[in-house]
mmCIF file of C-alpha atoms in Angstrom:
data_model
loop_
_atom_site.group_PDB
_atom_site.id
_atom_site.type_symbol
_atom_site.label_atom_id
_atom_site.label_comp_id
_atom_site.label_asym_id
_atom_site.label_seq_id
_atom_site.Cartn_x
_atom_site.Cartn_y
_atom_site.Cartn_z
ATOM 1 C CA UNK A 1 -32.152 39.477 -42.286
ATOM 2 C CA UNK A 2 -30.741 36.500 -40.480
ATOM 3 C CA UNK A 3 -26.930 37.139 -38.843
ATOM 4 C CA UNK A 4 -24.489 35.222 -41.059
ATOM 5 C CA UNK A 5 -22.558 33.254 -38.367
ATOM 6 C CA UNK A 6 -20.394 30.705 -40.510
ATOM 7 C CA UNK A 7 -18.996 31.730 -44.219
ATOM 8 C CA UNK A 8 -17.484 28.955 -45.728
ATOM 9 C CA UNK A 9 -15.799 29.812 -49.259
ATOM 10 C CA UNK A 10 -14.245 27.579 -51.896
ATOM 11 C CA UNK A 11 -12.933 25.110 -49.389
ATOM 12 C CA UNK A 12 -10.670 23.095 -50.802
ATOM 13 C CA UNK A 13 -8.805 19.857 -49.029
ATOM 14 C CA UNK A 14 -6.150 17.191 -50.794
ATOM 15 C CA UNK A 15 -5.005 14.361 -49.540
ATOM 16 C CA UNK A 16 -1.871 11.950 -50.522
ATOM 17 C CA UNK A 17 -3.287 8.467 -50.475
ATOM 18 C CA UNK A 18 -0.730 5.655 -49.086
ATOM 19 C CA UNK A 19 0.081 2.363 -50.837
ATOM 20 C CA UNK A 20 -2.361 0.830 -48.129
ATOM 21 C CA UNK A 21 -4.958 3.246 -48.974
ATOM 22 C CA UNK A 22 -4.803 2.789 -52.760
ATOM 23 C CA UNK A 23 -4.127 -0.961 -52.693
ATOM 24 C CA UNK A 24 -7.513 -1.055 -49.834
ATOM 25 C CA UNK A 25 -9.430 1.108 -52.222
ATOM 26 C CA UNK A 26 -8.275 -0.458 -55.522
ATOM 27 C CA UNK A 27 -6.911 2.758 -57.049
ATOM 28 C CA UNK A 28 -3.586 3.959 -59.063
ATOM 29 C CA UNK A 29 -4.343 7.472 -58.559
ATOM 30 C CA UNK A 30 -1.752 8.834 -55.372
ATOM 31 C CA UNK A 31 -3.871 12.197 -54.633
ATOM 32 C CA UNK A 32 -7.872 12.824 -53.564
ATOM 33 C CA UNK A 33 -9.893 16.052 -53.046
ATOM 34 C CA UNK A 34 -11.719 15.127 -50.325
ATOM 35 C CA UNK A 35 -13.534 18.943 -50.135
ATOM 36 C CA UNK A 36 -13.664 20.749 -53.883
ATOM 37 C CA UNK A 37 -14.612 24.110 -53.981
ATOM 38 C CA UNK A 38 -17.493 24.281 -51.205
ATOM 39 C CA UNK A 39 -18.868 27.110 -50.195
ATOM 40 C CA UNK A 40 -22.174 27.562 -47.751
ATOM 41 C CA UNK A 41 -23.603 30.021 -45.100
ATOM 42 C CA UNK A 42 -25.139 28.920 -41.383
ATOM 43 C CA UNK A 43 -27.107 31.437 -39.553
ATOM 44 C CA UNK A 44 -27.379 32.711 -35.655
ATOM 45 C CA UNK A 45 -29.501 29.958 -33.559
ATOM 46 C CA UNK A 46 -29.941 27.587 -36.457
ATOM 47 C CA UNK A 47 -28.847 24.095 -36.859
ATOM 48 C CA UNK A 48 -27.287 23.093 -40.403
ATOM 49 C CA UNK A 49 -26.583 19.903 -41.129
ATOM 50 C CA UNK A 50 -24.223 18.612 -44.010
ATOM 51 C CA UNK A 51 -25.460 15.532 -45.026
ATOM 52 C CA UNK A 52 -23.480 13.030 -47.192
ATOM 53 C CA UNK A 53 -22.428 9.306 -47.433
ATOM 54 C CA UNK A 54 -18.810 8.125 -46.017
ATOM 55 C CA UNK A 55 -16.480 9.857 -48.011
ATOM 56 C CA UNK A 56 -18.195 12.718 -49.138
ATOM 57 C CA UNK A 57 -16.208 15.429 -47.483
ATOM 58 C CA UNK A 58 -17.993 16.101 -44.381
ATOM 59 C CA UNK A 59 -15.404 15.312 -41.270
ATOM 60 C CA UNK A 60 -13.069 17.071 -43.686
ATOM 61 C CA UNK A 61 -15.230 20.277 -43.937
ATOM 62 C CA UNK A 62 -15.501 20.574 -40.081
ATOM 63 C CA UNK A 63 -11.945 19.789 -39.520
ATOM 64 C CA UNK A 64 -11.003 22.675 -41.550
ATOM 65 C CA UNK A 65 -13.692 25.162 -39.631
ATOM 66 C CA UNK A 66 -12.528 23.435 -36.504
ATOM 67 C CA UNK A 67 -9.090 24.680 -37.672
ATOM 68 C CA UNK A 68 -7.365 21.549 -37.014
ATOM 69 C CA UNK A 69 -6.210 21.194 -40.489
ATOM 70 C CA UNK A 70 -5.509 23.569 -43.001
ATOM 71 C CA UNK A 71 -7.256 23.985 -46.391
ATOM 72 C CA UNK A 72 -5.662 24.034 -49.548
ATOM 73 C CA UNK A 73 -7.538 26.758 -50.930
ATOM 74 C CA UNK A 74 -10.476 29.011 -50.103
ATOM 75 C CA UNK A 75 -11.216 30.366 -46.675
ATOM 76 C CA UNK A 76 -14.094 30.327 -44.154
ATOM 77 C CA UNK A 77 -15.351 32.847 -41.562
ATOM 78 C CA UNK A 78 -16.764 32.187 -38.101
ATOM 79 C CA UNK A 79 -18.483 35.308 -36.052
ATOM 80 C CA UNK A 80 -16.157 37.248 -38.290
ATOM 81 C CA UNK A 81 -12.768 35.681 -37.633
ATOM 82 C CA UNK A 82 -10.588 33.733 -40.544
ATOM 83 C CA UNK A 83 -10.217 30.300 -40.329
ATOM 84 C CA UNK A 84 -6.876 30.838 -42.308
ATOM 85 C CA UNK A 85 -6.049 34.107 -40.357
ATOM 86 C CA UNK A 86 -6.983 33.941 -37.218
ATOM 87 C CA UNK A 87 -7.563 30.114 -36.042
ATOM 88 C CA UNK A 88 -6.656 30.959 -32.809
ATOM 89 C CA UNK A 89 -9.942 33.597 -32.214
ATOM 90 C CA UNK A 90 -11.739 31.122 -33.759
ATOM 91 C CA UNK A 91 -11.024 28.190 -31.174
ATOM 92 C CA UNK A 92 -12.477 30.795 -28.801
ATOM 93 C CA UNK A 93 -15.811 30.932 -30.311
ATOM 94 C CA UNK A 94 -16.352 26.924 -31.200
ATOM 95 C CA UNK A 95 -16.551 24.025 -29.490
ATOM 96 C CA UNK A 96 -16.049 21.458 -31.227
ATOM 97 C CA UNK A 97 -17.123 17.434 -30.787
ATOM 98 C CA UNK A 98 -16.235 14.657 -32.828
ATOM 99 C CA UNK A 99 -15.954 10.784 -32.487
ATOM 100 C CA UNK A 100 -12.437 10.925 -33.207
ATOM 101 C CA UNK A 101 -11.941 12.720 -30.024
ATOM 102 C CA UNK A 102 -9.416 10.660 -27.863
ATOM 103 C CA UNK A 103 -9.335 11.078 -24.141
ATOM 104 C CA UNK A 104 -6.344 10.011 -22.121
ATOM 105 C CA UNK A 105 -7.850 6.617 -20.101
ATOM 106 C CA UNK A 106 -6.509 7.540 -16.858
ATOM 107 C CA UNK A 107 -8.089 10.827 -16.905
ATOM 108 C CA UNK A 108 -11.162 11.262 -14.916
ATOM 109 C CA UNK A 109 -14.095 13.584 -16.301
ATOM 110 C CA UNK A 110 -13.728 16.011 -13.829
ATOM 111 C CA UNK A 111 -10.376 16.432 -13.927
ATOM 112 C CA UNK A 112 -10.670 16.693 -18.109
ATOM 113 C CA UNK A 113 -13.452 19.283 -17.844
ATOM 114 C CA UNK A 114 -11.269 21.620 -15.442
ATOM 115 C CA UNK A 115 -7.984 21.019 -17.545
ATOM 116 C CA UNK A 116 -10.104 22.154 -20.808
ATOM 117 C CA UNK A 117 -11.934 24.463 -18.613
ATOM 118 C CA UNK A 118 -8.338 26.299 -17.301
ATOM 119 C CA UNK A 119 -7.208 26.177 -21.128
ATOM 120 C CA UNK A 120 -9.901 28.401 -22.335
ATOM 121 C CA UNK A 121 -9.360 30.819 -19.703
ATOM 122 C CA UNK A 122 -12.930 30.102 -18.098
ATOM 123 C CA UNK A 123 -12.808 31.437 -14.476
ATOM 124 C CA UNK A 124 -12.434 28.728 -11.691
ATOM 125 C CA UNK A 125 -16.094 29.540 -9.810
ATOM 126 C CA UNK A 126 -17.682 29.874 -13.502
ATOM 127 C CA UNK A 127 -16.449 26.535 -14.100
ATOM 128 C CA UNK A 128 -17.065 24.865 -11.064
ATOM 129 C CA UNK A 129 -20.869 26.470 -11.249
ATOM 130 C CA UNK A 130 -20.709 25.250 -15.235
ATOM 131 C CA UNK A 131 -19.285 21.665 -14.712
ATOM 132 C CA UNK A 132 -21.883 21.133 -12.005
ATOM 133 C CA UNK A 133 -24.537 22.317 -14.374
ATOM 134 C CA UNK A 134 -23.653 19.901 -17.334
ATOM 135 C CA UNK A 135 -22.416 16.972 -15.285
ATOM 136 C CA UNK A 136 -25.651 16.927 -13.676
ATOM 137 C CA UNK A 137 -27.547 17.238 -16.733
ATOM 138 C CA UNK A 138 -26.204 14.171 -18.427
ATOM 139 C CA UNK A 139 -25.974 11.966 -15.296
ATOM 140 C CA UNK A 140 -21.793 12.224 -15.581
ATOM 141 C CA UNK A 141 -21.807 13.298 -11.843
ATOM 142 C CA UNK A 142 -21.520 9.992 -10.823
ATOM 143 C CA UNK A 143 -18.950 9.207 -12.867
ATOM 144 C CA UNK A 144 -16.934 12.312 -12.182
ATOM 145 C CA UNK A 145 -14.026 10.501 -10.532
ATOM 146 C CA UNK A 146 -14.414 7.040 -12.746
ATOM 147 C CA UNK A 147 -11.173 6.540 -15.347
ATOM 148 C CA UNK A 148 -11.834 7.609 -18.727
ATOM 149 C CA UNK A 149 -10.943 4.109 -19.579
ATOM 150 C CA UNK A 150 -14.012 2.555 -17.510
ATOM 151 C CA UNK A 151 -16.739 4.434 -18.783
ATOM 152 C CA UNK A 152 -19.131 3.030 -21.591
ATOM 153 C CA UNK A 153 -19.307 4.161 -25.147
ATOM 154 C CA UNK A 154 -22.452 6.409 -24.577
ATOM 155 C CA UNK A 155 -21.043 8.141 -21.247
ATOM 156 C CA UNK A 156 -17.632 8.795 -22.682
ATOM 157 C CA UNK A 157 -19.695 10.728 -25.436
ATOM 158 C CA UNK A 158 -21.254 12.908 -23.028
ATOM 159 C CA UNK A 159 -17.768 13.331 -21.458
ATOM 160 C CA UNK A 160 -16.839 14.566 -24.492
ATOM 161 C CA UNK A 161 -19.572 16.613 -25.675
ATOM 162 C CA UNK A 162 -19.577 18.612 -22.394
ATOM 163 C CA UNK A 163 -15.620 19.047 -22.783
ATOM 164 C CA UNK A 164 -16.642 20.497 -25.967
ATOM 165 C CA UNK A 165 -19.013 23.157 -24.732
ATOM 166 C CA UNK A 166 -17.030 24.069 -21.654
ATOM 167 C CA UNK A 167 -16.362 27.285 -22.590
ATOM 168 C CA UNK A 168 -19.881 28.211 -23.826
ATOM 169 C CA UNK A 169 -18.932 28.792 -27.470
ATOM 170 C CA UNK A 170 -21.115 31.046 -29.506
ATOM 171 C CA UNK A 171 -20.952 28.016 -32.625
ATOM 172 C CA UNK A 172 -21.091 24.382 -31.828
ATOM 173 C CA UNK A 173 -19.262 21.829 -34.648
ATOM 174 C CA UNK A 174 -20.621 18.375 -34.496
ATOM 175 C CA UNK A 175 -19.256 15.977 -36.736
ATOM 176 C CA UNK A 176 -21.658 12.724 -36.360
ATOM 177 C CA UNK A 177 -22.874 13.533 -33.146
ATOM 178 C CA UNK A 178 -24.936 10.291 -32.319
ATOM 179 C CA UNK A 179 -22.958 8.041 -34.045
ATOM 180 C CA UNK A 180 -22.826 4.764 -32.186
ATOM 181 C CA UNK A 181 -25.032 5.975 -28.971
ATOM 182 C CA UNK A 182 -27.749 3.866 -28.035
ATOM 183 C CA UNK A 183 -30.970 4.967 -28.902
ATOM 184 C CA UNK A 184 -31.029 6.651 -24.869
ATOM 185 C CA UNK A 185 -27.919 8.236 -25.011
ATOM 186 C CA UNK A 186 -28.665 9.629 -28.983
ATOM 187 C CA UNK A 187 -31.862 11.045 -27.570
ATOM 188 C CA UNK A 188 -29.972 12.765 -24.499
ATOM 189 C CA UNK A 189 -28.015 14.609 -27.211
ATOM 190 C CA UNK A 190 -30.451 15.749 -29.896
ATOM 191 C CA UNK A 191 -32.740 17.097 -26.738
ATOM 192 C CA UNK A 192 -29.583 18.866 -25.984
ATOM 193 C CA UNK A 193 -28.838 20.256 -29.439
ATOM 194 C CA UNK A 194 -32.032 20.846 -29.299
ATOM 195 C CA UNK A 195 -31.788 23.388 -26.193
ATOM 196 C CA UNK A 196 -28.424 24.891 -27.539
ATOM 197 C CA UNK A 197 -30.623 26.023 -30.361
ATOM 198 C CA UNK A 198 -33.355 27.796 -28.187
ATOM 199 C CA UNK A 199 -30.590 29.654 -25.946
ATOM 200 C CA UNK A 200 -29.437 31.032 -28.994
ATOM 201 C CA UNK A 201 -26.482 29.055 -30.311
ATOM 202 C CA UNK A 202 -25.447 28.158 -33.740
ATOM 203 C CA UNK A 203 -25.423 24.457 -34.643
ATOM 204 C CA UNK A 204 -23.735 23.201 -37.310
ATOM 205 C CA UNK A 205 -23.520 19.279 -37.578
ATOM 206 C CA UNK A 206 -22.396 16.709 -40.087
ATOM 207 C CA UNK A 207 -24.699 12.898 -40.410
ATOM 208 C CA UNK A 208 -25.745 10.032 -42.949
ATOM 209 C CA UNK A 209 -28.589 9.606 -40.753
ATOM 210 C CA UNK A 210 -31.632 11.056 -42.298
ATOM 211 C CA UNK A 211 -34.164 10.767 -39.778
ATOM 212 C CA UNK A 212 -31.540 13.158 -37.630
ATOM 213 C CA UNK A 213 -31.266 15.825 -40.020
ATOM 214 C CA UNK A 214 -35.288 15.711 -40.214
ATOM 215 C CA UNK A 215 -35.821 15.948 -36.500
ATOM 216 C CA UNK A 216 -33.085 18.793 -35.998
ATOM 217 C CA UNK A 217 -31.963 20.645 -39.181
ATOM 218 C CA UNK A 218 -33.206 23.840 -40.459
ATOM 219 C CA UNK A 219 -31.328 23.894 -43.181
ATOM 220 C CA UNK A 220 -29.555 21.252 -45.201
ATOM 221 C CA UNK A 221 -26.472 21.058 -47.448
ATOM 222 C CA UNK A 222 -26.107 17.598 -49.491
ATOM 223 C CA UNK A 223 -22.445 16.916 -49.768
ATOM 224 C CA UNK A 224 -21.844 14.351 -52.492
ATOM 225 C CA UNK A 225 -17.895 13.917 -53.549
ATOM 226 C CA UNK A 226 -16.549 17.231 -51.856
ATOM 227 C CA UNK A 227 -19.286 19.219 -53.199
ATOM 228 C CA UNK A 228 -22.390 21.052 -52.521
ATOM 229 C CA UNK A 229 -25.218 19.301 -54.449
ATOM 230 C CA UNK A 230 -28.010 20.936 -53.191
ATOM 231 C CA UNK A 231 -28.745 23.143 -50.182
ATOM 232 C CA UNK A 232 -31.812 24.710 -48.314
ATOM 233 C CA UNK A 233 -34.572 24.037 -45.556
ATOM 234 C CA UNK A 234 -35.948 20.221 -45.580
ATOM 235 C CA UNK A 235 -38.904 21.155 -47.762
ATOM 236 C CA UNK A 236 -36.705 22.539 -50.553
ATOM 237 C CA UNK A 237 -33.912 19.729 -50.600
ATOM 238 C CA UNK A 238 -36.801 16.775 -49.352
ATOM 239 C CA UNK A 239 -39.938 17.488 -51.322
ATOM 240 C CA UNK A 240 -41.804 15.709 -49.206
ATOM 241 C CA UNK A 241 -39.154 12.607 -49.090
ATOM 242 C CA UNK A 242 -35.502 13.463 -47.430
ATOM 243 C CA UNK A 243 -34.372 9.730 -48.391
ATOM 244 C CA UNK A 244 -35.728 9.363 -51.646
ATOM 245 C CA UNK A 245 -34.870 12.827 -52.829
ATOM 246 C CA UNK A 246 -31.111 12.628 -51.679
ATOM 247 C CA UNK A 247 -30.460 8.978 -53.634
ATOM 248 C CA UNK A 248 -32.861 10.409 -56.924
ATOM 249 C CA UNK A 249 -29.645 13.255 -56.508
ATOM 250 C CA UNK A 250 -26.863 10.994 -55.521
ATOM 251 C CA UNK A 251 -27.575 8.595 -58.742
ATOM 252 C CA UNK A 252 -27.823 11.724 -61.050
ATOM 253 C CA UNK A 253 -24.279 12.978 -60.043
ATOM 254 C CA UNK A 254 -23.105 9.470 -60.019
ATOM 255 C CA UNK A 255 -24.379 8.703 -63.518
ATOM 256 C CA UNK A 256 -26.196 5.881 -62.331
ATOM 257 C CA UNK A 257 -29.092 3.916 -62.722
ATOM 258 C CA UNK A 258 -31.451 1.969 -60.014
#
């Protein structure tokens, strides 16, 4: 039986809207669940994907496993550890990589991998060995002493993404992991994913982008309004047509017609 890595149960997330956001959004109400009730399971050295339009829940979800904000219900387990109880231990076992990552501009790479590095307690040789390694591997060596604020879009994502992983976490959170990389730099990172998988880690990742969750995904969970609509391998949730097969489910729960 596969080794339960992730246990997310009846995750629940609110959120007071603003005047700007219900005036932008053309809404009275004040309040949104952005996450109702979700519960799911991700497995040793598989890569799950939650896939679900803007505003479905998904950055949400892996906020609240990342444990950098709170649910208001429910609770979720990762390699045993509480993401309620014990966020702290389970920092120590993710790494965690999202686009709304902000790195200081006057930081160099280098000097943000060993500040990261020193935070997580990694030994100084391991990390010097471990930063050569990775900044090797996605051509950041070059770049190593170059201002945050002077690198391109796609190389600050690999800045980031090896930030992320510095530690060697057991569970790697991705929240839109390719979105707006070139096709070059996108490709860098799903061979990479890719890898993580083989060695052994677990993957869990959040898109909209179909043809991702098809090339990488083992499993699938369709989040639609801060729920699970439908979750399993591709050829239980696709029949045969990933695309066609989420919108035949999105118009169902929507009540609408096409």
């Amino acid at each position: 039986m596969n080794e339960e890595i992730v246990r997310a149960d009846g995750l629940k997330k609110t959120f007071t809207l603003s005047k700007k956001q219900q005036k932008i959004e053309r809404t009275g109400d004040t309040r949104r669940v952005a996450v109702n009730g979700l519960s799911f399971s991700a497995y040793r050295g598989e890569i799950y994907g939650l896939l679900g339009p803007n505003g479905a829940g998904k950055t949400t979800t892996l906020r609240m496993l990342a444990t950098l904000i709170r649910p208001d219900a429910g609770d979720a387990l990762i390699c045993g550890s509480s993401i309620v109880r014990d966020p702290a231990k389970v920092r120590d076992k993710i790494g965690f990589l999202t686009s709304e990552l902000k790195l200081e501009g006057f930081f160099t790479p280098s000097y943000l991998f060993n500040f990261f590095g020193e935070m997580h307690g990694v030994p100084k040789d391991v990390l010097e060995v471990r930063k050569q390694e990775l900044f090797s591997r996605f051509g950041i060596d070059k770049f190593a002493e170059v201002q945050v604020k002077n690198l391109s879009t796609g190389m600050l994502q690999k800045v980031s993404l090896v930030i992320s992983i510095v530690h060697d976490p057991e569970v790697l959170i991705f929240d839109e992991p390719t979105n707006g990389l070139d096709v070059l730099t996108a490709k860098v990172v799903t061979d990479f994913l890719t890898e993580l998988k083989g060695m052994g880690k677990s993957i869990l990742l959040s898109t909209h982008i179909f043809s991702l969750v098809e090339k990488l995904c083992d499993r699938v969970g369709v989040l639609i309004d801060g729920r699970l609509a439908a979750e399993g391998n591709l050829e239980e949730v696709a029949r045969g047509d990933l695309e066609g097969s989420f919108f035949d489910l999105y118009h169902t729960i929507k009540g609408e017609t096409v």
